Amino acid sequence: LDPKNAVRLGQLGISLSLIRNYALADEMFAHSIGLIPDQEDSYIERTANLWRWNADIDRAAAVIAAAPTQGNQRIVLAWYFQDLFSGHPESAMQRIMSASWDVYAVQEGYYPRELLIYWCLERMGEKSADYLVRELERSNTPELGRFLYALGIR
């Protein structure tokens, strides 16, 4: 194993995490990030390792925040799960609703927006979920003035 090959170290970290050697996996991810700090994969995998290892959501949030790109699908999805695991489904919902993708295609699979919304609603209290559904329905029918302005008619 080449200790300067960040991709191989990241892959080794994934393998170690899958066999539940979380401490060594964390070291591999940290080393991989140190070698190539602008590659997002190791940040995301390290975050997932921290969630599986000891549910260290504070450290996981710090790792995601340090990722070089914050606007792509995988990072947004990592923040989404971070919010859910932290007990903030409203924040997770806001992330998904403000993003422009209908389907989140990541290495682990495809996540339709509706499924991600359902997971948020499932974790919310009944009143919060009802309010959110009403607001989503209301947002689908814009006010006439805003609609005309969006069309460029003033």
mmCIF file of C-alpha atoms in Angstrom:
data_model
loop_
_atom_site.group_PDB
_atom_site.id
_atom_site.type_symbol
_atom_site.label_atom_id
_atom_site.label_comp_id
_atom_site.label_asym_id
_atom_site.label_seq_id
_atom_site.Cartn_x
_atom_site.Cartn_y
_atom_site.Cartn_z
ATOM 1 C CA LEU A 1 0.000 0.000 0.000
ATOM 2 C CA ASP A 2 1.382 3.340 -1.044
ATOM 3 C CA PRO A 3 0.999 5.680 1.964
ATOM 4 C CA LYS A 4 0.765 8.651 -0.409
ATOM 5 C CA ASN A 5 -2.108 7.280 -2.493
ATOM 6 C CA ALA A 6 -5.125 9.108 -1.060
ATOM 7 C CA VAL A 7 -7.653 7.177 -3.151
ATOM 8 C CA ARG A 8 -6.381 3.795 -1.926
ATOM 9 C CA LEU A 9 -6.330 5.054 1.659
ATOM 10 C CA GLY A 10 -9.952 6.159 1.275
ATOM 11 C CA GLN A 11 -10.907 2.766 -0.149
ATOM 12 C CA LEU A 12 -9.090 1.034 2.693
ATOM 13 C CA GLY A 13 -10.975 3.269 5.131
ATOM 14 C CA ILE A 14 -14.290 2.172 3.596
ATOM 15 C CA SER A 15 -13.296 -1.497 3.919
ATOM 16 C CA LEU A 16 -12.192 -1.037 7.523
ATOM 17 C CA SER A 17 -15.419 0.753 8.359
ATOM 18 C CA LEU A 18 -17.459 -2.067 6.851
ATOM 19 C CA ILE A 19 -15.700 -4.626 9.055
ATOM 20 C CA ARG A 20 -16.283 -2.310 12.032
ATOM 21 C CA ASN A 21 -12.688 -1.284 12.594
ATOM 22 C CA TYR A 22 -13.861 2.304 12.928
ATOM 23 C CA ALA A 23 -10.809 3.751 14.680
ATOM 24 C CA LEU A 24 -8.386 2.614 11.998
ATOM 25 C CA ALA A 25 -10.863 3.624 9.270
ATOM 26 C CA ASP A 26 -10.981 7.124 10.757
ATOM 27 C CA GLU A 27 -7.192 7.301 10.611
ATOM 28 C CA MET A 28 -7.227 6.247 6.940
ATOM 29 C CA PHE A 29 -9.833 8.892 6.063
ATOM 30 C CA ALA A 30 -7.936 11.578 7.970
ATOM 31 C CA HIS A 31 -4.722 10.646 6.175
ATOM 32 C CA SER A 32 -6.500 10.646 2.811
ATOM 33 C CA ILE A 33 -7.933 14.109 3.528
ATOM 34 C CA GLY A 34 -4.474 15.296 4.512
ATOM 35 C CA LEU A 35 -3.036 14.141 1.187
ATOM 36 C CA ILE A 36 -5.814 15.508 -1.030
ATOM 37 C CA PRO A 37 -7.836 18.062 0.932
ATOM 38 C CA ASP A 38 -9.933 19.138 -2.054
ATOM 39 C CA GLN A 39 -11.423 15.687 -2.692
ATOM 40 C CA GLU A 40 -14.864 15.434 -1.069
ATOM 41 C CA ASP A 41 -15.186 11.624 -0.989
ATOM 42 C CA SER A 42 -12.970 11.127 2.058
ATOM 43 C CA TYR A 43 -14.850 13.823 3.980
ATOM 44 C CA ILE A 44 -18.168 12.134 3.294
ATOM 45 C CA GLU A 45 -16.895 8.647 4.089
ATOM 46 C CA ARG A 46 -15.240 9.869 7.291
ATOM 47 C CA THR A 47 -18.514 11.491 8.317
ATOM 48 C CA ALA A 48 -20.425 8.251 7.707
ATOM 49 C CA ASN A 49 -17.771 6.342 9.653
ATOM 50 C CA LEU A 50 -18.229 8.681 12.622
ATOM 51 C CA TRP A 51 -21.999 8.183 12.510
ATOM 52 C CA ARG A 52 -21.595 4.388 12.486
ATOM 53 C CA TRP A 53 -18.749 4.271 14.986
ATOM 54 C CA ASN A 54 -20.011 6.185 17.978
ATOM 55 C CA ALA A 55 -22.694 8.527 16.656
ATOM 56 C CA ASP A 56 -20.326 11.451 17.146
ATOM 57 C CA ILE A 57 -22.526 13.984 15.365
ATOM 58 C CA ASP A 58 -20.497 16.977 16.515
ATOM 59 C CA ARG A 59 -17.262 15.661 15.005
ATOM 60 C CA ALA A 60 -19.158 14.522 11.917
ATOM 61 C CA ALA A 61 -20.541 18.048 11.456
ATOM 62 C CA ALA A 62 -17.022 19.475 11.720
ATOM 63 C CA VAL A 63 -15.804 17.063 9.043
ATOM 64 C CA ILE A 64 -18.638 17.974 6.637
ATOM 65 C CA ALA A 65 -18.095 21.686 7.290
ATOM 66 C CA ALA A 66 -14.416 21.292 6.362
ATOM 67 C CA ALA A 67 -15.258 19.744 2.977
ATOM 68 C CA PRO A 68 -14.070 21.974 0.133
ATOM 69 C CA THR A 69 -17.318 22.029 -1.851
ATOM 70 C CA GLN A 70 -20.611 22.597 -0.083
ATOM 71 C CA GLY A 71 -23.136 22.794 -2.908
ATOM 72 C CA ASN A 72 -22.985 19.429 -4.628
ATOM 73 C CA GLN A 73 -25.418 16.566 -4.146
ATOM 74 C CA ARG A 74 -23.277 14.353 -1.926
ATOM 75 C CA ILE A 75 -22.434 17.155 0.507
ATOM 76 C CA VAL A 76 -26.051 18.358 0.646
ATOM 77 C CA LEU A 77 -27.154 14.779 1.301
ATOM 78 C CA ALA A 78 -24.506 14.386 4.032
ATOM 79 C CA TRP A 79 -25.784 17.583 5.706
ATOM 80 C CA TYR A 80 -29.343 16.255 5.337
ATOM 81 C CA PHE A 81 -28.510 13.064 7.234
ATOM 82 C CA GLN A 82 -26.451 15.037 9.759
ATOM 83 C CA ASP A 83 -29.517 17.185 10.477
ATOM 84 C CA LEU A 84 -31.734 14.121 10.837
ATOM 85 C CA PHE A 85 -29.287 12.362 13.158
ATOM 86 C CA SER A 86 -28.957 15.557 15.201
ATOM 87 C CA GLY A 87 -32.716 15.664 15.735
ATOM 88 C CA HIS A 88 -33.375 18.598 13.391
ATOM 89 C CA PRO A 89 -35.761 17.277 10.715
ATOM 90 C CA GLU A 90 -36.973 20.811 9.919
ATOM 91 C CA SER A 91 -33.443 21.832 8.969
ATOM 92 C CA ALA A 92 -33.010 18.654 6.912
ATOM 93 C CA MET A 93 -36.256 19.420 5.097
ATOM 94 C CA GLN A 94 -35.108 22.973 4.383
ATOM 95 C CA ARG A 95 -31.876 21.680 2.819
ATOM 96 C CA ILE A 96 -33.750 19.347 0.509
ATOM 97 C CA MET A 97 -36.398 21.902 -0.438
ATOM 98 C CA SER A 98 -33.846 24.604 -1.231
ATOM 99 C CA ALA A 99 -31.738 22.340 -3.447
ATOM 100 C CA SER A 100 -32.516 22.082 -7.138
ATOM 101 C CA TRP A 101 -32.382 18.304 -7.577
ATOM 102 C CA ASP A 102 -35.398 16.012 -7.675
ATOM 103 C CA VAL A 103 -33.313 12.863 -7.324
ATOM 104 C CA TYR A 104 -30.101 12.616 -5.365
ATOM 105 C CA ALA A 105 -27.848 10.207 -7.232
ATOM 106 C CA VAL A 106 -24.903 9.157 -5.119
ATOM 107 C CA GLN A 107 -22.678 6.086 -5.045
ATOM 108 C CA GLU A 108 -24.869 4.458 -2.416
ATOM 109 C CA GLY A 109 -27.989 4.696 -4.570
ATOM 110 C CA TYR A 110 -30.756 7.022 -5.645
ATOM 111 C CA TYR A 111 -32.754 9.105 -3.193
ATOM 112 C CA PRO A 112 -35.904 10.675 -4.650
ATOM 113 C CA ARG A 113 -36.745 14.007 -3.032
ATOM 114 C CA GLU A 114 -40.133 12.629 -1.931
ATOM 115 C CA LEU A 115 -38.443 9.856 0.074
ATOM 116 C CA LEU A 116 -36.154 12.346 1.800
ATOM 117 C CA ILE A 117 -39.164 14.538 2.625
ATOM 118 C CA TYR A 118 -41.003 11.523 4.020
ATOM 119 C CA TRP A 119 -38.084 10.702 6.313
ATOM 120 C CA CYS A 120 -38.209 14.264 7.650
ATOM 121 C CA LEU A 121 -41.955 14.198 8.186
ATOM 122 C CA GLU A 122 -41.659 10.844 9.922
ATOM 123 C CA ARG A 123 -39.352 12.398 12.529
ATOM 124 C CA MET A 124 -41.352 15.588 13.089
ATOM 125 C CA GLY A 125 -44.140 16.100 15.539
ATOM 126 C CA GLU A 126 -47.656 15.959 14.111
ATOM 127 C CA LYS A 127 -48.270 19.726 14.324
ATOM 128 C CA SER A 128 -44.924 20.568 12.708
ATOM 129 C CA ALA A 129 -45.512 18.084 9.912
ATOM 130 C CA ASP A 130 -49.039 19.393 9.249
ATOM 131 C CA TYR A 131 -47.782 22.984 9.173
ATOM 132 C CA LEU A 132 -44.965 22.061 6.811
ATOM 133 C CA VAL A 133 -47.285 20.212 4.423
ATOM 134 C CA ARG A 134 -49.648 23.234 4.362
ATOM 135 C CA GLU A 135 -46.725 25.569 3.635
ATOM 136 C CA LEU A 136 -45.456 23.306 0.852
ATOM 137 C CA GLU A 137 -48.896 23.244 -0.732
ATOM 138 C CA ARG A 138 -49.170 27.020 -0.395
ATOM 139 C CA SER A 139 -45.747 27.504 -1.989
ATOM 140 C CA ASN A 140 -46.888 25.542 -5.037
ATOM 141 C CA THR A 141 -49.435 28.275 -5.810
ATOM 142 C CA PRO A 142 -47.539 31.571 -5.930
ATOM 143 C CA GLU A 143 -49.210 34.936 -5.412
ATOM 144 C CA LEU A 144 -50.218 36.636 -8.650
ATOM 145 C CA GLY A 145 -47.852 39.595 -8.185
ATOM 146 C CA ARG A 146 -44.854 37.361 -7.543
ATOM 147 C CA PHE A 147 -45.786 35.149 -10.476
ATOM 148 C CA LEU A 148 -46.031 38.079 -12.873
ATOM 149 C CA TYR A 149 -42.750 39.493 -11.581
ATOM 150 C CA ALA A 150 -41.057 36.116 -12.165
ATOM 151 C CA LEU A 151 -42.313 36.198 -15.753
ATOM 152 C CA GLY A 152 -40.769 39.633 -16.178
ATOM 153 C CA ILE A 153 -44.100 41.479 -16.250
ATOM 154 C CA ARG A 154 -44.040 44.549 -14.027
#
